GROMACS .gro file of C-alpha atoms in nm:
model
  362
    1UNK     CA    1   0.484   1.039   0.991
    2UNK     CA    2   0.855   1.033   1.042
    3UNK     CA    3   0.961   1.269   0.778
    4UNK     CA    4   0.745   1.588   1.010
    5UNK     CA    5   0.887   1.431   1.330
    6UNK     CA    6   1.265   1.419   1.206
    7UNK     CA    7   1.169   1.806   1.042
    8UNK     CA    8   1.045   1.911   1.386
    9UNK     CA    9   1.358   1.760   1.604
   10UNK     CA   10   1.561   1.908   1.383
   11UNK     CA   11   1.406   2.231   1.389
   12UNK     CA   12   1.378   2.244   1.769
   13UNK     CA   13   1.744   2.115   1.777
   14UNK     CA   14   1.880   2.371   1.540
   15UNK     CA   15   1.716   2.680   1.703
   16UNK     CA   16   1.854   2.548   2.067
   17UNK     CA   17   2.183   2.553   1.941
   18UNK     CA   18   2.127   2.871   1.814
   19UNK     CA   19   2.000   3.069   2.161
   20UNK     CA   20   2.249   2.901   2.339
   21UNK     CA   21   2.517   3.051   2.126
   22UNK     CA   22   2.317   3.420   2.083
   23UNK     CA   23   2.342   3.333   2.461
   24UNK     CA   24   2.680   3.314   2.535
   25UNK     CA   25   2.763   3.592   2.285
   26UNK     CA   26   2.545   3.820   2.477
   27UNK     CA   27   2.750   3.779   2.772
   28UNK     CA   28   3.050   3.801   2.641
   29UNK     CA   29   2.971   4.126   2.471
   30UNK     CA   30   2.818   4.296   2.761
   31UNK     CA   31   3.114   4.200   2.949
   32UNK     CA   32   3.366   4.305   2.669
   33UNK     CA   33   3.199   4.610   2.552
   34UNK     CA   34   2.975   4.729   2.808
   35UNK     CA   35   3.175   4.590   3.170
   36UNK     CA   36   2.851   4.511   3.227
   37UNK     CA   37   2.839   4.094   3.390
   38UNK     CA   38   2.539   3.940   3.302
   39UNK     CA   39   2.420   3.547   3.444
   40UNK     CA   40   2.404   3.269   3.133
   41UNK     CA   41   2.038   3.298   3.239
   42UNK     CA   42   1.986   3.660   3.224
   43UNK     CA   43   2.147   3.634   2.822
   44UNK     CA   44   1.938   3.336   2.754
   45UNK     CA   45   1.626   3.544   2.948
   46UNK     CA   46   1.743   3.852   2.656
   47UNK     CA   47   1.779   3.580   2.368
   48UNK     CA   48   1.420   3.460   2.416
   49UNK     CA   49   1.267   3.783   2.471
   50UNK     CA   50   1.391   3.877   2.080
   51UNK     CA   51   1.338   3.544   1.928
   52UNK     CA   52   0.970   3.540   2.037
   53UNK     CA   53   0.918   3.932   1.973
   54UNK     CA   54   0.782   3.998   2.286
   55UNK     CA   55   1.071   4.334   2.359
   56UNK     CA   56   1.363   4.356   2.581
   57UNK     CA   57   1.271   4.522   2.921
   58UNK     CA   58   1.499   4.657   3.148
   59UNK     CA   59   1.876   4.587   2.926
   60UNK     CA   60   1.802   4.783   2.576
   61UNK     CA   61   1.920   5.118   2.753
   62UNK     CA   62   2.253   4.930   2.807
   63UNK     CA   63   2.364   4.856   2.446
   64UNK     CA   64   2.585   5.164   2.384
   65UNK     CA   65   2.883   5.017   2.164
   66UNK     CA   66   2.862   4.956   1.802
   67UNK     CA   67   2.940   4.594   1.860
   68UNK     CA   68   2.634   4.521   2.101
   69UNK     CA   69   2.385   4.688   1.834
   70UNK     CA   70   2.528   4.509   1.589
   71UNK     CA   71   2.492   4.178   1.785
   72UNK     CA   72   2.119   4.278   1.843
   73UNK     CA   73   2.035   4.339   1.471
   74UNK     CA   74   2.149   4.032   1.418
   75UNK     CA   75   1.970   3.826   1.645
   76UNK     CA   76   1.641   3.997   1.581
   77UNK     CA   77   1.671   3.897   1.202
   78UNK     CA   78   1.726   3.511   1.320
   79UNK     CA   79   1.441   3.516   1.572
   80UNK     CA   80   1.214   3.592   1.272
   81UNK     CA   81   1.395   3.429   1.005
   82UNK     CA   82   1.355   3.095   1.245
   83UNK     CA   83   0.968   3.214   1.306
   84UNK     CA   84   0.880   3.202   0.872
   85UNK     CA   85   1.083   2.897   0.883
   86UNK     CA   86   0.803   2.740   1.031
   87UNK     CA   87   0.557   2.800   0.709
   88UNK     CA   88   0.768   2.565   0.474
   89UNK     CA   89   0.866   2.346   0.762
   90UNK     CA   90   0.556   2.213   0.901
   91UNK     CA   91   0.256   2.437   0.808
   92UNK     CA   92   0.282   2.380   0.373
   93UNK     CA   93   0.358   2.054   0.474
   94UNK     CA   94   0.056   1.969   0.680
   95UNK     CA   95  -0.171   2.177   0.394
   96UNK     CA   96  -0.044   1.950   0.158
   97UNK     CA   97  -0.115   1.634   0.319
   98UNK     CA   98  -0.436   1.730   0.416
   99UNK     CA   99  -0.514   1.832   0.055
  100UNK     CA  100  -0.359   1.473  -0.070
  101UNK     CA  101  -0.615   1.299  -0.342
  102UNK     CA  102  -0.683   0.955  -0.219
  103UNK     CA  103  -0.448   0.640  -0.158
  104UNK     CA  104  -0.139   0.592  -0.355
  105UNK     CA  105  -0.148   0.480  -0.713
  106UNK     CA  106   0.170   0.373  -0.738
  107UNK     CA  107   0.424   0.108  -0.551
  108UNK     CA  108   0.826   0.081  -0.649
  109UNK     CA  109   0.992  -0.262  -0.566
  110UNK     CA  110   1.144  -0.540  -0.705
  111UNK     CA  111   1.045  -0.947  -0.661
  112UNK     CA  112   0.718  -0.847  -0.449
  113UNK     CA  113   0.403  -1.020  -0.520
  114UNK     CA  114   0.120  -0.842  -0.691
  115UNK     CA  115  -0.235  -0.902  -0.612
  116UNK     CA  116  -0.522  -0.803  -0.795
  117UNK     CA  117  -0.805  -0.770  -0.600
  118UNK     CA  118  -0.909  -0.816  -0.244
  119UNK     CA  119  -1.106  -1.130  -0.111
  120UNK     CA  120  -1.075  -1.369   0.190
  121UNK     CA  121  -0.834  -1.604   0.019
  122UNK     CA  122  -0.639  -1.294  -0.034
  123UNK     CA  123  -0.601  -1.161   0.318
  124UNK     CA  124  -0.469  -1.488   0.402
  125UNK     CA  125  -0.246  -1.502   0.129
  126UNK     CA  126  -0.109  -1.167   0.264
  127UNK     CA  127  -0.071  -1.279   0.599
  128UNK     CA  128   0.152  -1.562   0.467
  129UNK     CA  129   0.341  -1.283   0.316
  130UNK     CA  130   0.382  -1.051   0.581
  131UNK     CA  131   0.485  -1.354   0.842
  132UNK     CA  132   0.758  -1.432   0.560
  133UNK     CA  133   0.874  -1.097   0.471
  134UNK     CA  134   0.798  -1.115   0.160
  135UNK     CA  135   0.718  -0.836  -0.011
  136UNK     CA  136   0.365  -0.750  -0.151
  137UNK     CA  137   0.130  -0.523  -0.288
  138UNK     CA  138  -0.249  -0.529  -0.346
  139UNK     CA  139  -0.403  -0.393  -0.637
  140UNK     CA  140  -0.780  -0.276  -0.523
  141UNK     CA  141  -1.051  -0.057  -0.732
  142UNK     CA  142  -1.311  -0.020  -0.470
  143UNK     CA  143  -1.206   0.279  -0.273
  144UNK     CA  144  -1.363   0.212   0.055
  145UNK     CA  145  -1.144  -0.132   0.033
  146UNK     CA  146  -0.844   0.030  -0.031
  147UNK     CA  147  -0.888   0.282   0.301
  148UNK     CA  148  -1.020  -0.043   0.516
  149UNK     CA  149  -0.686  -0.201   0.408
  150UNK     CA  150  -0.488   0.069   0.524
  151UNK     CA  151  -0.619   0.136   0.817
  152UNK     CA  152  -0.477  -0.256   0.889
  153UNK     CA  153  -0.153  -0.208   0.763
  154UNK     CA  154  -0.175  -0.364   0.409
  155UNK     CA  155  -0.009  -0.262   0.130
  156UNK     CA  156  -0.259  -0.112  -0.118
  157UNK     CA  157  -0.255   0.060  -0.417
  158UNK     CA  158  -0.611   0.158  -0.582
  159UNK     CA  159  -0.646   0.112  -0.957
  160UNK     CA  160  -0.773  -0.104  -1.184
  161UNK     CA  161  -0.589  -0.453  -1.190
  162UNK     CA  162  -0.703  -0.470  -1.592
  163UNK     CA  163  -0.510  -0.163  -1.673
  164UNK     CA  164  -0.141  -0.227  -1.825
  165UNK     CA  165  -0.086   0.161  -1.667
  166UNK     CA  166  -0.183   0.017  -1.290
  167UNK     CA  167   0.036  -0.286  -1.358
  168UNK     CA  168   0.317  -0.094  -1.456
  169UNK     CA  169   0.311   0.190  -1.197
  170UNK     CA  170   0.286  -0.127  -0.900
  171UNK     CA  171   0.640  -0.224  -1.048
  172UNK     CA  172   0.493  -0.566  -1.252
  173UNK     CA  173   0.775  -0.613  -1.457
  174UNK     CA  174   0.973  -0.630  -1.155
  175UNK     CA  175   0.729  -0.882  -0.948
  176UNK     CA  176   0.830  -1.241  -0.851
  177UNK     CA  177   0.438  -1.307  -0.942
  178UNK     CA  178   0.134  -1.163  -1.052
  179UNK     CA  179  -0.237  -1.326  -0.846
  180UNK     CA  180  -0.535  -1.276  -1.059
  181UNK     CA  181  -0.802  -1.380  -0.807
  182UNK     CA  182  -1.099  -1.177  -0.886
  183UNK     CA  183  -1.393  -1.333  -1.103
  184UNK     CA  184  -1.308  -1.523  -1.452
  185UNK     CA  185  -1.390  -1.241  -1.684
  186UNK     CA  186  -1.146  -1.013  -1.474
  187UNK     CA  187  -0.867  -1.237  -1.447
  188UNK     CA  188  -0.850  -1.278  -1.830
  189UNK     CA  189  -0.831  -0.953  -1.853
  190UNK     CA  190  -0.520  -0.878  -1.559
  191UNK     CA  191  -0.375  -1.209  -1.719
  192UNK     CA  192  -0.342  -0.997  -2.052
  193UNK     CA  193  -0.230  -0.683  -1.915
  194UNK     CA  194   0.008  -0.867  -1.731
  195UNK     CA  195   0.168  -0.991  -1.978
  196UNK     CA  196   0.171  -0.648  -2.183
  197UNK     CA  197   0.311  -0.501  -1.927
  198UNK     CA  198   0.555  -0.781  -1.761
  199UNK     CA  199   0.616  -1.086  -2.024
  200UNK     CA  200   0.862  -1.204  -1.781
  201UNK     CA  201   0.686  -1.212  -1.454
  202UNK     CA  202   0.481  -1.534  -1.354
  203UNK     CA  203   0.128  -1.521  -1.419
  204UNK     CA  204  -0.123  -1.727  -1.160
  205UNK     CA  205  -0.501  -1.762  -1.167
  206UNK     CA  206  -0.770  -1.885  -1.028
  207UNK     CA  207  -1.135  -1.980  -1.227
  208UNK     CA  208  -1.455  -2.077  -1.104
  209UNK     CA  209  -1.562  -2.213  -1.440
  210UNK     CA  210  -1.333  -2.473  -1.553
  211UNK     CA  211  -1.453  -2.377  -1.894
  212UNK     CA  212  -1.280  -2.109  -1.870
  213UNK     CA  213  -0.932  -2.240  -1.780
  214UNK     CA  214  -0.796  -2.265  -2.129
  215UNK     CA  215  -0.884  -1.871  -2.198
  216UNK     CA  216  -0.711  -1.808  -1.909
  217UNK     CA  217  -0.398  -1.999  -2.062
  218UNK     CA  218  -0.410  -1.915  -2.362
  219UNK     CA  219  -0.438  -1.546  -2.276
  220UNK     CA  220  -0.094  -1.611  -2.093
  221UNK     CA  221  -0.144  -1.749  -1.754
  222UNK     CA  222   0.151  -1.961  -1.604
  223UNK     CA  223  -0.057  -2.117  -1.347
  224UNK     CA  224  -0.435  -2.179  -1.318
  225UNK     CA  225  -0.605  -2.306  -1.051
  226UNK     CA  226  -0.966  -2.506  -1.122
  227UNK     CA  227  -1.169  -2.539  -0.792
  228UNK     CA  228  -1.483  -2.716  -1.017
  229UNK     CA  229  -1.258  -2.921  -1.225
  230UNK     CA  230  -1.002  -3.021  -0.965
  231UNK     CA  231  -1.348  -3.155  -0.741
  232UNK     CA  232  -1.521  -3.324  -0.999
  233UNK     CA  233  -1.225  -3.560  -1.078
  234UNK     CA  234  -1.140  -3.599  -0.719
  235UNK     CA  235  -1.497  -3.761  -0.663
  236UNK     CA  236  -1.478  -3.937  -0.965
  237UNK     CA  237  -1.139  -4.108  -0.851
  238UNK     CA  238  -1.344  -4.140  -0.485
  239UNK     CA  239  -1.577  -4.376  -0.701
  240UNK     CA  240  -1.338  -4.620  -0.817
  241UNK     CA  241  -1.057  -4.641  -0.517
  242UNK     CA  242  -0.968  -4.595  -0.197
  243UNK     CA  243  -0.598  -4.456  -0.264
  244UNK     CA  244  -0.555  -4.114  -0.395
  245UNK     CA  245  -0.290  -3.833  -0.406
  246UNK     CA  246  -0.323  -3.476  -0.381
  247UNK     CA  247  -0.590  -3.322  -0.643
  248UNK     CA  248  -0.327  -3.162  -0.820
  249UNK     CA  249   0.025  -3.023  -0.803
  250UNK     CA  250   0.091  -2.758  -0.524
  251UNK     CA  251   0.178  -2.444  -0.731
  252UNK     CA  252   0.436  -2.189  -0.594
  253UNK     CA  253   0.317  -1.817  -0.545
  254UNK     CA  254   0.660  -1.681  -0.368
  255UNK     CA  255   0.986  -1.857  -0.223
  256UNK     CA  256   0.912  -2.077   0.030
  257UNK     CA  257   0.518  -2.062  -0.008
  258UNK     CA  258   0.300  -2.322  -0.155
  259UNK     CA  259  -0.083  -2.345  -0.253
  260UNK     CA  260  -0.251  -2.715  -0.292
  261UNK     CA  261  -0.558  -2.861  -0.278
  262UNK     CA  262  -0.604  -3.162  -0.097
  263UNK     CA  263  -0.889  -3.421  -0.136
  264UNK     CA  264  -0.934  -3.583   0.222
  265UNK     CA  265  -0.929  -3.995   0.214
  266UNK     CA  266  -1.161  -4.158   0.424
  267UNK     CA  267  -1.040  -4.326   0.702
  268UNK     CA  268  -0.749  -4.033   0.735
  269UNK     CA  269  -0.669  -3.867   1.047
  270UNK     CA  270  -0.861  -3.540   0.909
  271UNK     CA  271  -1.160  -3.755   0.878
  272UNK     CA  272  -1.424  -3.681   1.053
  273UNK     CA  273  -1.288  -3.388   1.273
  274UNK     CA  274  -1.357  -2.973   1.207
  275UNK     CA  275  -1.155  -2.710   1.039
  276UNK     CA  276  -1.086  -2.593   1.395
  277UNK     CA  277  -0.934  -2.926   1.536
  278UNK     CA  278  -0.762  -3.051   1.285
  279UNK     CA  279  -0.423  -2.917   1.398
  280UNK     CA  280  -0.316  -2.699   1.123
  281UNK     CA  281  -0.244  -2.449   1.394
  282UNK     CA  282   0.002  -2.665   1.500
  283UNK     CA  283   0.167  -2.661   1.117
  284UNK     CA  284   0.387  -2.265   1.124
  285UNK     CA  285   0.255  -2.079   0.833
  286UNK     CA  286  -0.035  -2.322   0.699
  287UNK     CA  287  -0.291  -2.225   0.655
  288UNK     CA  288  -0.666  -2.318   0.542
  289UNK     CA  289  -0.814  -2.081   0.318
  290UNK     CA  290  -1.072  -2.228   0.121
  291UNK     CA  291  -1.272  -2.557   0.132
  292UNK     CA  292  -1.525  -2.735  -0.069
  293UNK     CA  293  -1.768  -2.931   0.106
  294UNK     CA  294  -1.964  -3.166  -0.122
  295UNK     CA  295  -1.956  -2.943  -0.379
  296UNK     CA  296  -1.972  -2.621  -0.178
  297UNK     CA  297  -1.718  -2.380  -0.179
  298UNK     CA  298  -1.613  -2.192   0.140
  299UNK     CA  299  -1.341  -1.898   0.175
  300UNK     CA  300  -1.257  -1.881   0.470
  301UNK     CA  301  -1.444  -2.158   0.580
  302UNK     CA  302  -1.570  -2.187   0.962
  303UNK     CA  303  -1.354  -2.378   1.217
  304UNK     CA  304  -1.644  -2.590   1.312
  305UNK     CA  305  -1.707  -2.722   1.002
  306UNK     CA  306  -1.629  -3.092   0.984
  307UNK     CA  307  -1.410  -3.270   0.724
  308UNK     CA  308  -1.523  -3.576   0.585
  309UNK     CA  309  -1.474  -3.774   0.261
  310UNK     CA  310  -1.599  -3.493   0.038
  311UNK     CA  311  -1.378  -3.266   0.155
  312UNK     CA  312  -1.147  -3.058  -0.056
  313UNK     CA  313  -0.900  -2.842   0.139
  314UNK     CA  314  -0.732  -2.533  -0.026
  315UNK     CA  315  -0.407  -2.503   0.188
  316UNK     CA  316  -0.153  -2.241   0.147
  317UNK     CA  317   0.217  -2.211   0.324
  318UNK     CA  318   0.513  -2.327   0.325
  319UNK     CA  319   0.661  -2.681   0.168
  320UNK     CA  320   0.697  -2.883   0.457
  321UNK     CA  321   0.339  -2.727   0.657
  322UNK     CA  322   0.180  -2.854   0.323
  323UNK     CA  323   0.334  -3.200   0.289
  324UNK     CA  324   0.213  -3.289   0.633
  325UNK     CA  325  -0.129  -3.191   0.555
  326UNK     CA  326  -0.115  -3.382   0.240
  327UNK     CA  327  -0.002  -3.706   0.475
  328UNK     CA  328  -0.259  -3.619   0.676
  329UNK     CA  329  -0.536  -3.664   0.428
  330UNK     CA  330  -0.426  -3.969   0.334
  331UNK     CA  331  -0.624  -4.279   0.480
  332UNK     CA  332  -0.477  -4.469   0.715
  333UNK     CA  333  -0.546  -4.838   0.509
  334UNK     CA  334  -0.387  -4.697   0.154
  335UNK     CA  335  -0.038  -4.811   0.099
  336UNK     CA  336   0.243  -4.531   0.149
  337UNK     CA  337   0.418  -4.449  -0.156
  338UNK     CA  338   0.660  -4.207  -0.327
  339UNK     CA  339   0.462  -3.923  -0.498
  340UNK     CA  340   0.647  -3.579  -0.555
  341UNK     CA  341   0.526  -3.313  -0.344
  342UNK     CA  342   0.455  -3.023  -0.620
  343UNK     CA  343   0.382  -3.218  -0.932
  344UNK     CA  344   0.129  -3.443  -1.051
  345UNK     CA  345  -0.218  -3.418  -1.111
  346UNK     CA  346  -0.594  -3.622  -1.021
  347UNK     CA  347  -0.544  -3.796  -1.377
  348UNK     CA  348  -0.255  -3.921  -1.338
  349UNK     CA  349  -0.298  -4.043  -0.975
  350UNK     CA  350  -0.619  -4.204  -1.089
  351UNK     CA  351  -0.449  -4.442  -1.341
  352UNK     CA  352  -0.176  -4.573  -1.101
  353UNK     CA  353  -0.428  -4.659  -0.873
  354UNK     CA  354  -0.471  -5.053  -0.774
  355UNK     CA  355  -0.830  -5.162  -0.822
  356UNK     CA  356  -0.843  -5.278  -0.490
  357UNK     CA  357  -1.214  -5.289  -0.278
  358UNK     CA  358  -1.284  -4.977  -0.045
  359UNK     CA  359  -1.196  -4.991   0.290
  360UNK     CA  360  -1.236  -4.796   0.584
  361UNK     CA  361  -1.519  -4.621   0.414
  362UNK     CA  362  -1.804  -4.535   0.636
   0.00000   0.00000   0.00000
């Protein structure tokens, strides 16, 4: 830790300084007082004899003058002041680390990202984070969790993301956002504590059942994300055309970082190749953290599983990394138009669409 490393080079510095001056005024006095000379090594020999308690030898018949006993005294009260100074200094200090209950419970920031709950889509999400400097904290109950995170270096704080105490001790009302991404019943209940606790701060979640989207709103949520819901229209728009835009808006979680789910065209360039080769590596900060394949959700899902035409990508990163992969999913037969890159949704795409006949399908 660095607050016992600076203790202990200051301690070590301090009591230096303070042989080498014993040190020199040991000389001086047995020259002075006692016309006795005496080497800089011999007085620093005398010095460490007294600090460390171990007697003085062959001198201590020499100290006749009032002065040089005086001196003495003196230096045998530092040498074991400086030896108890070691208790509060590093000993308590070591006790009381070793006695510490658990992880931390609290975090103190301003415009970090809280996250309740770990998963896979998570610890992607927090790599984003870390790459970007954003700040972030992770709200996890399971204690095992919470020690496996910091052992890697995340930012954890154990607690229960459903309690307005946890929120508020992890600095919510402070947060750029709040992530509920634990299971539906869960996130209804962080998206009301949340907003208890931090009215102000943006609210995101994700569902599994879209039937439980509009609790999620109407409990407060800014943002919710429906994997089903989001699917099931994208394969109903497959059905009747060949042109389609993104599934559905890409929704901000910090500055500069974007989440959007992307329904692959067939006939695009991600057709037909794997999560491995499809050159999101190539894209800085984008990332792939969740798929659906024919109705199949994956988090994270493997690199050599191959896109196709009922492929749903969840990609997450920054504005630009996303808007390629969204022109990348688009087939290479639809007609290139203007569509804004963080609104819009699968409805609304669907009834623009030209009923024009399928091409490029396979």
């Amino acid at each position: 830790m660095a607050n016992p490393a600076r203790r202990a080079g200051l301690y070590l510095l301090g009591t230096a300084a303070v042989m080498l001056v014993y040190a020199l005024l040991y000389q001086l006095g047995m020259a002075r007082l006692e016309g006795i000379d005496v080497r800089f090594i011999e007085s620093l020999h005398v010095v460490a004899e007294t600090f460390t308690t171990v007697g003085y030898g062959e001198q201590a018949d020499q100290w006749e003058s009032t002065a040089m006993l005086a001196l003495m005294i003196a230096m045998q009260f530092t040498g074991v002041a400086l030896i108890f100074l070691t208790l509060p200094a590093f000993v308590l200090p070591l006790f009381a680390e070793a006695l510490a209950s658990g992880p931390p419970r609290s975090y103190d920031g301003t415009g970090h990202v809280v996250i309740c709950s770990f998963s896979p889509t998570v610890d992607t999400l927090v790599t984003e984070l870390r790459a970007r400097g954003q700040p972030y904290v992770v709200v996890e109950p399971d204690a095992d969790t919470v020690e496996s995170l910091q052992t890697d270096g995340v930012e954890v704080v154990q607690g229960d993301p459903e309690d307005g105490e946890v929120l508020s001790a992890v600095s919510a009302d402070d947060a750029e956002a709040v992530v509920a991404g634990d299971d539906d019943e869960t996130n209804a209940s962080v998206i009301l504590a949340a907003q208890h606790v931090a009215p102000e701060t943006r609210v995101l979640s994700l569902v599994e059942d879209e039937s439980h989207a509009d609790y999620h709103r109407y409990a407060g949520a800014d943002e919710v994300i429906q994997p089903r819901s989001v699917l099931g229209d994208s394969l109903a728009g497959k059905a009747s055309s060949s042109v389609s835009t993104e599934l559905d808006g890409a929704v901000e979680i910090a500055a500069d970082l974007e989440i959007s789910e992307l329904l692959i065209q067939p006939g695009s360039p991600l057709d037909g190749t794997t999560i491995g080769d499809c050159g999101i590596h190539e894209l800085r900060g984008t990332h792939i953290v969740g798929a659906w394949f024919r109705g199949e959700f994956v988090s994270p899902p493997s690199p050599t599983r191959v896109i196709d035409e009922y492929t749903v990508l969840l990609v997450v990163g920054p504005e630009d990394g996303v808007e390629e992969m969204k022109r990348r999913s688009l087939s290479r037969d639809a007609p290139h138009r203007a569509t804004s890159p963080s609104r819009g949704t699968a409805s609304s795409a669907r009834r623009s669409r030209r009923r024009s006949p399928r091409r490029g399908c396979r």
